[in-house]
Amino acid sequence: MASSPALVSWLVLVLTLAMAVSTTQVEAARAFFVFGDSLVDNGNNNYLATTARADSPPYGIDTPSRRPTGRFSNGKNIPDFISEALGSEPLLPYLSPALNGDRLLVGANFASAGIGILNDTGIQFINIIRMFRQFEYFQEYQGRLANLIGTTEAQRIVSEALVLITVGGNDFVNNYFLVPFSARSRQFSLPDYVRYLISEYRKLLMRLYELGARKVLVTGTGPLGCVPAELAMRSPNGQCAAELQRAAGLFNPQLVQMINGLNSDLGANVFIAANTQQQTNDFISNPGAFGFTTSKIACCGQGPYNGLGLCTIASNLCPNRDLYAFWDPFHPSEKANKIIVNMILRGSTNYMNPMNLSTLLALGTIPRT
């Protein structure tokens, strides 16, 4: 049977559209690398002898398998939602034996629960991947990638990749304020400690730049004094703990100022800052506007506000996680993580500085020198 001109034209149009869609997906699926603490850990600590792990139920209760994945969440965390926005599959933890071959092209997650900007943060967790070691693994990863696809192509993938770094909260809750009269609180006043953290954070960001990162998303701390754990330990009346709130209030503006200065020195907007404190403050001041019934009580835990101890199979567990801003005493629920990522992608300059993530990704890549 002869083909009509109209049918041929229709088939050409369909094939053209299919190729265009395929090309768009390939271009969107840039590599993604994650550094930081438990807010972004995808399971590296599962491979370590440490108490800072999320490898037991009910963690992961809202994943398809309903089993823990190493994420400190009932389901997806912030990197998972960013991967979705990039059109990519979820990242594997760098320590996963499955991270090899073509999976290296997707990127890797180097984050480790319990770590901070400072190497003495989280010492009670003993065996965790501190920031210097995360960067050593990143160098090792680049060598593995170069062996797979060649040095030039590996450098291109890294320079065009998105990098997320989330660190700083533990330097307060698991260091300066961990115990009364901690070593760091005896060494520094709070304002001086914040200035010291910012100066050390700047060194971390410059090291990322030296390692080839050219599109880096930097998140600040949340409202540290308002998480259920701190309400349970420090708040007799349900108000956010004042000193931890003061710490976050000092840290986040100085982080933005430091990033602006770093971009100015580099002559390009390499780093963007996400004001996660403001976003979480929105949950806390008006949870109903986001579909939450509470922003004070954790879904999983025990004691006041479900804020004491670990989330375990013996803990109180809420039946509907979508109604809670916090999953456990310290970490947002999957729904809250999704809202935070939507802000990162599309938020105004009230939340993102100097631009949101969608704008950053649309920019050309800064050459690696």
XYZ file of C-alpha atoms in Angstrom, residues 32 34 42 71 76-77 79-84 87-93 99 103 106-109:
25
model
C 24.953 16.013 40.307
C 26.237 16.205 46.986
C 21.703 9.130 50.893
C 18.155 8.718 54.256
C 12.802 11.278 49.678
C 15.292 13.897 50.811
C 18.926 15.575 46.756
C 16.238 13.175 45.515
C 13.905 16.014 44.554
C 16.743 17.952 42.916
C 17.651 14.828 40.891
C 14.041 14.679 39.702
C 15.656 14.694 34.911
C 18.060 12.231 36.465
C 17.869 9.075 38.542
C 18.519 9.288 42.308
C 22.178 9.458 43.297
C 23.917 6.513 44.862
C 26.042 7.032 47.975
C 28.382 2.951 41.968
C 26.256 4.994 37.075
C 25.021 10.443 36.970
C 27.208 11.763 39.804
C 27.552 10.703 43.430
C 26.511 11.578 46.955
